[in-house]
PDB file of C-alpha atoms in Angstrom:
ATOM      1  CA  MET A   9      80.567 138.228  72.442  1.00  0.00           C
ATOM      2  CA  SER A  10      83.023 138.318  69.544  1.00  0.00           C
ATOM      3  CA  LEU A  11      84.749 135.285  68.046  1.00  0.00           C
ATOM      4  CA  TRP A  12      88.159 136.431  69.341  1.00  0.00           C
ATOM      5  CA  ILE A  13      86.885 136.505  72.897  1.00  0.00           C
ATOM      6  CA  TRP A  14      85.602 132.947  72.549  1.00  0.00           C
ATOM      7  CA  ILE A  15      88.955 131.861  71.134  1.00  0.00           C
ATOM      8  CA  ALA A  16      90.781 133.549  74.020  1.00  0.00           C
ATOM      9  CA  LEU A  17      88.525 131.858  76.572  1.00  0.00           C
ATOM     10  CA  ALA A  18      89.069 128.500  74.877  1.00  0.00           C
ATOM     11  CA  ILE A  19      92.856 128.977  75.037  1.00  0.00           C
ATOM     12  CA  VAL A  20      92.675 129.901  78.713  1.00  0.00           C
ATOM     13  CA  LEU A  21      90.534 126.829  79.412  1.00  0.00           C
ATOM     14  CA  ILE A  22      92.990 124.557  77.563  1.00  0.00           C
ATOM     15  CA  VAL A  23      95.915 126.003  79.538  1.00  0.00           C
ATOM     16  CA  VAL A  24      94.065 125.547  82.848  1.00  0.00           C
ATOM     17  CA  VAL A  25      93.148 121.937  81.995  1.00  0.00           C
ATOM     18  CA  ALA A  26      96.717 121.193  80.885  1.00  0.00           C
ATOM     19  CA  LEU A  27      98.161 122.654  84.096  1.00  0.00           C
ATOM     20  CA  ALA A  28      95.665 120.702  86.202  1.00  0.00           C
ATOM     21  CA  TYR A  29      96.545 117.488  84.342  1.00  0.00           C
ATOM     22  CA  TRP A  30     100.272 118.124  84.850  1.00  0.00           C
ATOM     23  CA  HIS A  31      99.931 118.962  88.550  1.00  0.00           C
ATOM     24  CA  LEU A  32      97.525 116.171  89.490  1.00  0.00           C
ATOM     25  CA  ILE A  33      98.246 113.328  87.038  1.00  0.00           C
ATOM     26  CA  ILE A  34     101.844 113.664  85.835  1.00  0.00           C
ATOM     27  CA  ALA A  35     103.373 115.253  88.968  1.00  0.00           C
ATOM     28  CA  GLU A  36     100.800 113.671  91.321  1.00  0.00           C
ATOM     29  CA  GLY A  37     100.632 116.881  93.355  1.00  0.00           C
ATOM     30  CA  ALA A  38     104.395 117.036  93.955  1.00  0.00           C
ATOM     31  CA  TYR A  39     104.629 120.787  93.249  1.00  0.00           C
ATOM     32  CA  LEU A  40     101.594 121.555  95.410  1.00  0.00           C
ATOM     33  CA  GLY A  41     103.087 120.283  98.681  1.00  0.00           C
ATOM     34  CA  SER A  42     103.359 116.954 100.480  1.00  0.00           C
ATOM     35  CA  GLY A  43      99.850 117.360 101.898  1.00  0.00           C
ATOM     36  CA  VAL A  44      98.333 117.338  98.398  1.00  0.00           C
ATOM     37  CA  VAL A  45     100.417 114.309  97.397  1.00  0.00           C
ATOM     38  CA  ALA A  46      99.254 112.467 100.522  1.00  0.00           C
ATOM     39  CA  TYR A  47      95.617 113.433  99.865  1.00  0.00           C
ATOM     40  CA  LEU A  48      95.717 112.089  96.308  1.00  0.00           C
ATOM     41  CA  TYR A  49      97.258 108.801  97.441  1.00  0.00           C
ATOM     42  CA  ASP A  50      94.743 108.549 100.284  1.00  0.00           C
ATOM     43  CA  ARG A  51      91.929 108.745  97.740  1.00  0.00           C
ATOM     44  CA  PHE A  52      93.305 105.932  95.557  1.00  0.00           C
ATOM     45  CA  ALA A  53      94.910 103.703  98.197  1.00  0.00           C
ATOM     46  CA  ARG A  54      92.453 100.816  97.852  1.00  0.00           C
ATOM     47  CA  ARG A  55      92.831 100.767  94.041  1.00  0.00           C
ATOM     48  CA  TYR A  56      96.533 101.619  93.844  1.00  0.00           C
ATOM     49  CA  ASP A  57      97.908  98.096  93.368  1.00  0.00           C
ATOM     50  CA  ASP A  58      95.268  97.278  90.755  1.00  0.00           C
ATOM     51  CA  ILE A  59      96.129 100.473  88.872  1.00  0.00           C
ATOM     52  CA  LYS A  60      99.870  99.716  88.953  1.00  0.00           C
ATOM     53  CA  GLY A  61      99.423  96.033  88.123  1.00  0.00           C
ATOM     54  CA  PHE A  62     102.398  94.737  90.132  1.00  0.00           C
ATOM     55  CA  ASN A  63     103.649  91.280  89.159  1.00  0.00           C
ATOM     56  CA  ARG A  64     104.632  89.037  92.079  1.00  0.00           C
ATOM     57  CA  GLU A  65     107.509  87.358  90.231  1.00  0.00           C
ATOM     58  CA  ASP A  66     108.917  90.717  89.097  1.00  0.00           C
ATOM     59  CA  GLU A  67     108.726  92.017  92.650  1.00  0.00           C
ATOM     60  CA  ARG A  68     110.612  88.971  93.920  1.00  0.00           C
ATOM     61  CA  HIS A  69     113.281  89.264  91.229  1.00  0.00           C
ATOM     62  CA  PHE A  70     113.820  93.041  91.158  1.00  0.00           C
ATOM     63  CA  ILE A  71     113.173  93.969  94.809  1.00  0.00           C
ATOM     64  CA  ALA A  72     113.421  91.037  97.208  1.00  0.00           C
ATOM     65  CA  ARG A  73     116.382  89.236  95.627  1.00  0.00           C
ATOM     66  CA  PRO A  74     118.725  92.294  95.338  1.00  0.00           C
ATOM     67  CA  LEU A  75     117.917  93.379  98.886  1.00  0.00           C
ATOM     68  CA  ARG A  76     118.566  89.945 100.330  1.00  0.00           C
ATOM     69  CA  LEU A  77     121.818  89.495  98.426  1.00  0.00           C
ATOM     70  CA  GLY A  78     122.992  92.931  99.524  1.00  0.00           C
ATOM     71  CA  LEU A  79     122.032  92.326 103.143  1.00  0.00           C
ATOM     72  CA  ASP A  80     123.992  89.075 103.138  1.00  0.00           C
ATOM     73  CA  LEU A  81     127.095  91.161 102.453  1.00  0.00           C
ATOM     74  CA  VAL A  82     126.257  93.595 105.273  1.00  0.00           C
ATOM     75  CA  GLY A  83     126.457  90.671 107.674  1.00  0.00           C
ATOM     76  CA  ALA A  84     123.733  91.457 110.204  1.00  0.00           C
ATOM     77  CA  ARG A  85     121.945  88.303 111.322  1.00  0.00           C
ATOM     78  CA  ARG A  86     118.783  90.308 112.013  1.00  0.00           C
ATOM     79  CA  PRO A  87     119.036  93.183 109.515  1.00  0.00           C
ATOM     80  CA  TRP A  88     117.011  96.350 109.857  1.00  0.00           C
ATOM     81  CA  LEU A  89     115.561  97.872 106.703  1.00  0.00           C
ATOM     82  CA  LEU A  90     113.987 101.313 106.339  1.00  0.00           C
ATOM     83  CA  ASP A  91     111.486 101.544 103.464  1.00  0.00           C
ATOM     84  CA  VAL A  92     110.823 105.190 102.612  1.00  0.00           C
ATOM     85  CA  GLY A  93     107.587 105.941 100.761  1.00  0.00           C
ATOM     86  CA  THR A  94     106.383 102.404 101.376  1.00  0.00           C
ATOM     87  CA  GLY A  95     102.918 103.054  99.931  1.00  0.00           C
ATOM     88  CA  THR A  96     100.843  99.874 100.162  1.00  0.00           C
ATOM     89  CA  GLY A  97     103.837  97.981 101.534  1.00  0.00           C
ATOM     90  CA  ARG A  98     105.302  96.921  98.210  1.00  0.00           C
ATOM     91  CA  VAL A  99     108.846  96.334  99.485  1.00  0.00           C
ATOM     92  CA  PRO A 100     107.824  94.654 102.782  1.00  0.00           C
ATOM     93  CA  ARG A 101     105.459  92.331 100.929  1.00  0.00           C
ATOM     94  CA  ALA A 102     108.154  91.329  98.439  1.00  0.00           C
ATOM     95  CA  LEU A 103     110.668  90.621 101.199  1.00  0.00           C
ATOM     96  CA  LEU A 104     108.271  88.748 103.443  1.00  0.00           C
ATOM     97  CA  ALA A 105     106.474  86.807 100.692  1.00  0.00           C
ATOM     98  CA  ASP A 106     108.246  83.491 101.246  1.00  0.00           C
ATOM     99  CA  GLY A 107     108.974  83.940 104.947  1.00  0.00           C
ATOM    100  CA  GLY A 108     112.748  83.954 104.513  1.00  0.00           C
ATOM    101  CA  PHE A 109     113.557  87.496 105.693  1.00  0.00           C
ATOM    102  CA  PRO A 110     115.062  87.284 109.213  1.00  0.00           C
ATOM    103  CA  GLY A 111     115.088  90.963 110.086  1.00  0.00           C
ATOM    104  CA  HIS A 112     112.760  93.877 110.772  1.00  0.00           C
ATOM    105  CA  ILE A 113     111.326  96.502 108.424  1.00  0.00           C
ATOM    106  CA  VAL A 114     110.432 100.057 109.394  1.00  0.00           C
ATOM    107  CA  ALA A 115     108.023 101.289 106.715  1.00  0.00           C
ATOM    108  CA  VAL A 116     107.210 105.013 106.484  1.00  0.00           C
ATOM    109  CA  ASP A 117     104.877 107.060 104.313  1.00  0.00           C
ATOM    110  CA  ARG A 118     103.151 110.455 104.329  1.00  0.00           C
ATOM    111  CA  SER A 119      99.856 108.950 103.102  1.00  0.00           C
ATOM    112  CA  LEU A 120      97.868 107.464 105.962  1.00  0.00           C
ATOM    113  CA  GLY A 121      95.480 105.796 103.532  1.00  0.00           C
ATOM    114  CA  MET A 122      98.328 103.938 101.815  1.00  0.00           C
ATOM    115  CA  LEU A 123      99.703 102.785 105.181  1.00  0.00           C
ATOM    116  CA  GLN A 124      96.292 101.527 106.235  1.00  0.00           C
ATOM    117  CA  GLU A 125      96.084  99.539 103.005  1.00  0.00           C
ATOM    118  CA  ALA A 126      99.597  98.148 103.620  1.00  0.00           C
ATOM    119  CA  VAL A 127      98.643  97.006 107.133  1.00  0.00           C
ATOM    120  CA  ARG A 128      95.501  95.382 105.763  1.00  0.00           C
ATOM    121  CA  ARG A 129      97.428  93.497 103.075  1.00  0.00           C
ATOM    122  CA  LEU A 130     100.113  92.261 105.459  1.00  0.00           C
ATOM    123  CA  GLU A 131      97.563  91.416 108.168  1.00  0.00           C
ATOM    124  CA  GLY A 132      99.520  92.851 111.088  1.00  0.00           C
ATOM    125  CA  ASP A 133     102.844  91.091 110.428  1.00  0.00           C
ATOM    126  CA  GLU A 134     104.991  91.915 113.488  1.00  0.00           C
ATOM    127  CA  ARG A 135     108.164  92.035 111.400  1.00  0.00           C
ATOM    128  CA  VAL A 136     107.062  95.460 110.138  1.00  0.00           C
ATOM    129  CA  SER A 137     106.674  98.729 112.059  1.00  0.00           C
ATOM    130  CA  TRP A 138     104.447 101.293 110.310  1.00  0.00           C
ATOM    131  CA  LEU A 139     105.120 105.017 110.767  1.00  0.00           C
ATOM    132  CA  TRP A 140     103.123 107.923 109.385  1.00  0.00           C
ATOM    133  CA  LEU A 141     105.647 110.697 108.811  1.00  0.00           C
ATOM    134  CA  ASP A 142     107.340 112.959 106.282  1.00  0.00           C
ATOM    135  CA  ALA A 143     110.635 111.608 104.921  1.00  0.00           C
ATOM    136  CA  SER A 144     112.253 115.047 104.800  1.00  0.00           C
ATOM    137  CA  GLU A 145     113.420 114.626 108.425  1.00  0.00           C
ATOM    138  CA  LEU A 146     113.742 110.997 109.487  1.00  0.00           C
ATOM    139  CA  PRO A 147     113.450 110.638 113.301  1.00  0.00           C
ATOM    140  CA  PHE A 148     116.355 108.216 113.723  1.00  0.00           C
ATOM    141  CA  PRO A 149     119.979 108.576 114.840  1.00  0.00           C
ATOM    142  CA  ASP A 150     122.817 108.395 112.334  1.00  0.00           C
ATOM    143  CA  ALA A 151     123.752 104.898 111.106  1.00  0.00           C
ATOM    144  CA  THR A 152     120.611 103.135 112.359  1.00  0.00           C
ATOM    145  CA  PHE A 153     119.703 100.859 109.429  1.00  0.00           C
ATOM    146  CA  ASP A 154     121.492  98.103 107.527  1.00  0.00           C
ATOM    147  CA  ALA A 155     119.564  98.964 104.359  1.00  0.00           C
ATOM    148  CA  VAL A 156     117.317 101.732 103.026  1.00  0.00           C
ATOM    149  CA  SER A 157     114.928 101.414 100.095  1.00  0.00           C
ATOM    150  CA  CYS A 158     112.853 104.001  98.263  1.00  0.00           C
ATOM    151  CA  VAL A 159     110.905 102.703  95.261  1.00  0.00           C
ATOM    152  CA  GLU A 160     108.892 104.934  92.898  1.00  0.00           C
ATOM    153  CA  ALA A 161     108.540 107.676  95.509  1.00  0.00           C
ATOM    154  CA  LEU A 162     111.546 110.008  95.365  1.00  0.00           C
ATOM    155  CA  GLU A 163     110.200 112.211  92.577  1.00  0.00           C
ATOM    156  CA  PHE A 164     107.076 113.038  94.580  1.00  0.00           C
ATOM    157  CA  MET A 165     108.956 114.370  97.610  1.00  0.00           C
ATOM    158  CA  PRO A 166     109.277 118.153  98.083  1.00  0.00           C
ATOM    159  CA  ASP A 167     113.098 117.990  98.232  1.00  0.00           C
ATOM    160  CA  PRO A 168     114.473 114.779  96.660  1.00  0.00           C
ATOM    161  CA  ARG A 169     118.102 115.725  97.372  1.00  0.00           C
ATOM    162  CA  GLY A 170     117.331 116.463 100.993  1.00  0.00           C
ATOM    163  CA  ALA A 171     115.399 113.202 101.338  1.00  0.00           C
ATOM    164  CA  LEU A 172     118.323 111.281  99.831  1.00  0.00           C
ATOM    165  CA  ALA A 173     120.719 112.940 102.265  1.00  0.00           C
ATOM    166  CA  GLU A 174     118.493 111.841 105.158  1.00  0.00           C
ATOM    167  CA  MET A 175     118.435 108.256 103.863  1.00  0.00           C
ATOM    168  CA  VAL A 176     122.227 108.211 103.614  1.00  0.00           C
ATOM    169  CA  ARG A 177     122.525 109.671 107.118  1.00  0.00           C
ATOM    170  CA  VAL A 178     120.512 106.901 108.788  1.00  0.00           C
ATOM    171  CA  LEU A 179     122.286 104.147 106.803  1.00  0.00           C
ATOM    172  CA  ARG A 180     125.098 102.237 108.508  1.00  0.00           C
ATOM    173  CA  PRO A 181     128.645 102.189 107.094  1.00  0.00           C
ATOM    174  CA  GLY A 182     128.745  99.421 104.530  1.00  0.00           C
ATOM    175  CA  GLY A 183     124.946  99.454 104.372  1.00  0.00           C
ATOM    176  CA  LEU A 184     122.893  98.935 101.227  1.00  0.00           C
ATOM    177  CA  MET A 185     120.644 101.431  99.474  1.00  0.00           C
ATOM    178  CA  LEU A 186     118.131 100.472  96.799  1.00  0.00           C
ATOM    179  CA  LEU A 187     116.519 103.391  94.944  1.00  0.00           C
ATOM    180  CA  SER A 188     114.552 104.166  91.830  1.00  0.00           C
ATOM    181  CA  ASN A 189     114.946 107.302  89.720  1.00  0.00           C
ATOM    182  CA  ARG A 190     112.282 108.418  87.251  1.00  0.00           C
ATOM    183  CA  VAL A 191     113.357 108.462  83.590  1.00  0.00           C
ATOM    184  CA  GLY A 192     111.563 108.560  80.263  1.00  0.00           C
ATOM    185  CA  TRP A 193     109.602 111.382  78.685  1.00  0.00           C
ATOM    186  CA  GLN A 194     107.545 112.134  81.812  1.00  0.00           C
ATOM    187  CA  ALA A 195     110.740 112.750  83.792  1.00  0.00           C
ATOM    188  CA  ARG A 196     111.287 115.874  81.677  1.00  0.00           C
ATOM    189  CA  LEU A 197     108.000 117.200  83.049  1.00  0.00           C
ATOM    190  CA  LEU A 198     109.268 116.907  86.640  1.00  0.00           C
ATOM    191  CA  PRO A 199     112.090 119.487  86.806  1.00  0.00           C
ATOM    192  CA  GLY A 200     114.116 119.336  90.003  1.00  0.00           C
ATOM    193  CA  ARG A 201     112.539 115.999  90.997  1.00  0.00           C
ATOM    194  CA  THR A 202     114.330 113.638  88.588  1.00  0.00           C
ATOM    195  CA  PHE A 203     117.966 113.314  87.533  1.00  0.00           C
ATOM    196  CA  ARG A 204     119.997 112.124  84.579  1.00  0.00           C
ATOM    197  CA  ARG A 205     121.694 108.804  85.265  1.00  0.00           C
ATOM    198  CA  SER A 206     125.225 110.215  85.539  1.00  0.00           C
ATOM    199  CA  ILE A 207     124.072 113.064  87.807  1.00  0.00           C
ATOM    200  CA  PHE A 208     122.090 110.700  90.027  1.00  0.00           C
ATOM    201  CA  ARG A 209     125.085 108.418  90.480  1.00  0.00           C
ATOM    202  CA  GLN A 210     127.472 111.290  91.205  1.00  0.00           C
ATOM    203  CA  MET A 211     125.034 112.823  93.673  1.00  0.00           C
ATOM    204  CA  LEU A 212     124.936 109.590  95.670  1.00  0.00           C
ATOM    205  CA  MET A 213     128.718 109.313  95.605  1.00  0.00           C
ATOM    206  CA  ASP A 214     129.031 112.914  96.823  1.00  0.00           C
ATOM    207  CA  MET A 215     126.697 112.058  99.728  1.00  0.00           C
ATOM    208  CA  GLY A 216     128.993 109.312 100.976  1.00  0.00           C
ATOM    209  CA  MET A 217     128.216 106.215  98.944  1.00  0.00           C
ATOM    210  CA  ALA A 218     131.402 104.312  98.109  1.00  0.00           C
ATOM    211  CA  ALA A 219     129.929 102.219  95.317  1.00  0.00           C
ATOM    212  CA  CYS A 220     126.926 102.920  93.138  1.00  0.00           C
ATOM    213  CA  GLU A 221     125.522 101.105  90.131  1.00  0.00           C
ATOM    214  CA  VAL A 222     122.711 102.714  88.148  1.00  0.00           C
ATOM    215  CA  ARG A 223     120.984 100.772  85.391  1.00  0.00           C
ATOM    216  CA  ARG A 224     117.719 100.730  83.469  1.00  0.00           C
ATOM    217  CA  TRP A 225     114.936  98.949  85.299  1.00  0.00           C
ATOM    218  CA  GLN A 226     111.787  99.561  83.275  1.00  0.00           C
ATOM    219  CA  VAL A 227     110.357 102.111  80.862  1.00  0.00           C
ATOM    220  CA  ASP A 228     109.917 104.862  83.448  1.00  0.00           C
ATOM    221  CA  TYR A 229     112.632 104.086  86.019  1.00  0.00           C
ATOM    222  CA  ASP A 230     116.303 103.407  86.616  1.00  0.00           C
ATOM    223  CA  TRP A 231     117.495 101.253  89.519  1.00  0.00           C
ATOM    224  CA  ALA A 232     120.331 102.447  91.758  1.00  0.00           C
ATOM    225  CA  PHE A 233     122.182  99.965  93.989  1.00  0.00           C
ATOM    226  CA  ALA A 234     124.576 101.765  96.301  1.00  0.00           C
ATOM    227  CA  ARG A 235     126.709 100.923  99.316  1.00  0.00           C
ATOM    228  CA  LYS A 236     127.734 103.425 101.971  1.00  0.00           C
ATOM    229  CA  ALA A 237     131.419 104.084 102.561  1.00  0.00           C
ATOM    230  CA  GLY A 238     132.987 102.275 105.512  1.00  0.00           C
ATOM    231  CA  SER A 239     133.043  98.725 106.751  1.00  0.00           C
ATOM    232  CA  ALA A 240     129.908  96.735 107.380  1.00  0.00           C
ATOM    233  CA  LEU A 241     129.370  96.432 111.107  1.00  0.00           C
ATOM    234  CA  GLY A 242     128.403  92.762 110.987  1.00  0.00           C
ATOM    235  CA  SER A 243     126.125  91.137 113.521  1.00  0.00           C
ATOM    236  CA  GLY A 244     125.701  92.076 117.145  1.00  0.00           C
ATOM    237  CA  GLU A 245     122.792  94.479 116.688  1.00  0.00           C
ATOM    238  CA  GLU A 246     120.088  91.852 117.117  1.00  0.00           C
ATOM    239  CA  GLY A 247     118.731  93.641 120.189  1.00  0.00           C
ATOM    240  CA  ARG A 248     117.604  96.714 118.269  1.00  0.00           C
ATOM    241  CA  SER A 249     114.035  97.852 118.775  1.00  0.00           C
ATOM    242  CA  LEU A 250     111.926 100.708 117.518  1.00  0.00           C
ATOM    243  CA  VAL A 251     111.654 102.053 121.072  1.00  0.00           C
ATOM    244  CA  GLY A 252     115.442 102.195 121.276  1.00  0.00           C
ATOM    245  CA  CYS A 253     115.927 103.803 117.847  1.00  0.00           C
ATOM    246  CA  LEU A 254     113.064 106.239 117.356  1.00  0.00           C
ATOM    247  CA  LEU A 255     113.622 109.924 118.176  1.00  0.00           C
ATOM    248  CA  CYS A 256     110.809 112.236 119.206  1.00  0.00           C
ATOM    249  CA  PRO A 257     110.070 114.399 116.123  1.00  0.00           C
ATOM    250  CA  ARG A 258     109.460 117.398 118.386  1.00  0.00           C
ATOM    251  CA  CYS A 259     112.500 117.390 120.706  1.00  0.00           C
ATOM    252  CA  GLY A 260     114.792 114.650 119.404  1.00  0.00           C
ATOM    253  CA  ALA A 261     114.781 112.663 122.666  1.00  0.00           C
ATOM    254  CA  ARG A 262     114.777 108.871 122.819  1.00  0.00           C
ATOM    255  CA  ASP A 263     112.890 108.346 126.084  1.00  0.00           C
ATOM    256  CA  TRP A 264     109.459 106.837 125.528  1.00  0.00           C
ATOM    257  CA  TYR A 265     106.483 105.678 127.503  1.00  0.00           C
ATOM    258  CA  VAL A 266     104.745 103.139 125.285  1.00  0.00           C
ATOM    259  CA  ALA A 267     101.080 102.234 125.714  1.00  0.00           C
ATOM    260  CA  PRO A 268      98.846 100.139 123.433  1.00  0.00           C
ATOM    261  CA  HIS A 269      97.236 103.193 121.811  1.00  0.00           C
ATOM    262  CA  PHE A 270      99.908 105.898 122.072  1.00  0.00           C
ATOM    263  CA  TRP A 271     103.584 106.713 122.575  1.00  0.00           C
ATOM    264  CA  ARG A 272     104.558 109.616 124.834  1.00  0.00           C
ATOM    265  CA  CYS A 273     107.928 111.335 124.893  1.00  0.00           C
ATOM    266  CA  ASP A 274     109.093 111.478 128.520  1.00  0.00           C
ATOM    267  CA  VAL A 275     111.178 114.601 127.829  1.00  0.00           C
ATOM    268  CA  CYS A 276     108.788 117.017 126.084  1.00  0.00           C
ATOM    269  CA  GLY A 277     105.517 115.208 126.890  1.00  0.00           C
ATOM    270  CA  ARG A 278     104.368 115.046 123.261  1.00  0.00           C
ATOM    271  CA  ARG A 279     101.904 112.209 122.704  1.00  0.00           C
ATOM    272  CA  TYR A 280     101.677 110.284 119.429  1.00  0.00           C
ATOM    273  CA  GLU A 281      98.628 108.174 118.679  1.00  0.00           C
ATOM    274  CA  VAL A 282      98.757 104.560 117.490  1.00  0.00           C
ATOM    275  CA  ARG A 283      95.888 103.803 115.116  1.00  0.00           C
ATOM    276  CA  ALA A 284      95.327 100.368 113.568  1.00  0.00           C
ATOM    277  CA  GLY A 285      98.981  99.462 114.114  1.00  0.00           C
ATOM    278  CA  ILE A 286     100.358 102.733 112.669  1.00  0.00           C
ATOM    279  CA  LEU A 287     102.334 105.178 114.832  1.00  0.00           C
ATOM    280  CA  LEU A 288     101.206 108.679 113.817  1.00  0.00           C
ATOM    281  CA  LEU A 289     104.238 110.977 113.867  1.00  0.00           C
ATOM    282  CA  ALA A 290     103.292 113.514 111.188  1.00  0.00           C
ATOM    283  CA  ASP A 291     101.810 116.871 112.115  1.00  0.00           C
TER     284      ASP A 291
END
């Protein structure tokens, strides 16, 4: 075999390795479909927090404190928060760390392994409902939640704009949204999944947010604090429950028969398993 053939094979191998590194390490499977992303996170769920090296004080300062201050302005005595792409329960753990959060958190993720790790770390805290589902179509009516958060997850969703639109849809008028947007040199390697600061802010405003502040958070992320147009509804929603809010992903009905190990839609008959405290809604 001639030298030129060996050189050509070496170039092909380098290109293949580079593409594999980009797809699996940089993009974390984002361009290969949500199933691949979920599989990769399932594999590393137990080691995820150690790999990321989260600092408890930073989490309290940058996540829990802004959410609590924002929810005070919303005015609900028992606020409901939706955490999209919850992973190992980073946002719920930050909010519940000192026991001062009076509301309820609905935490969703496409990775079952990450959810299982979140449940394990929070030891079955009843202030959190865990749902295994895809964030592209959130099974909740319009204006359900007082706040929505999505931290270090948006860039790995198949359609970030569509996911953002869903988050805005389920947020109450006057409600708070806390988001992260990937920046830095790696963001340039995620076309269509990340946004320049000015574009990100304008996109949120175009979706119905009346106020939006975007600022640098850390090396790889910006923070966005946004509030939905309209007046905060105040208290009076303390009787909300997951049974009363959740829509059947198949038919959109809100009539449930709830058993310890499954939920069944009374309209279409679809049955959804409950496993280790997680309601399995994904296909």
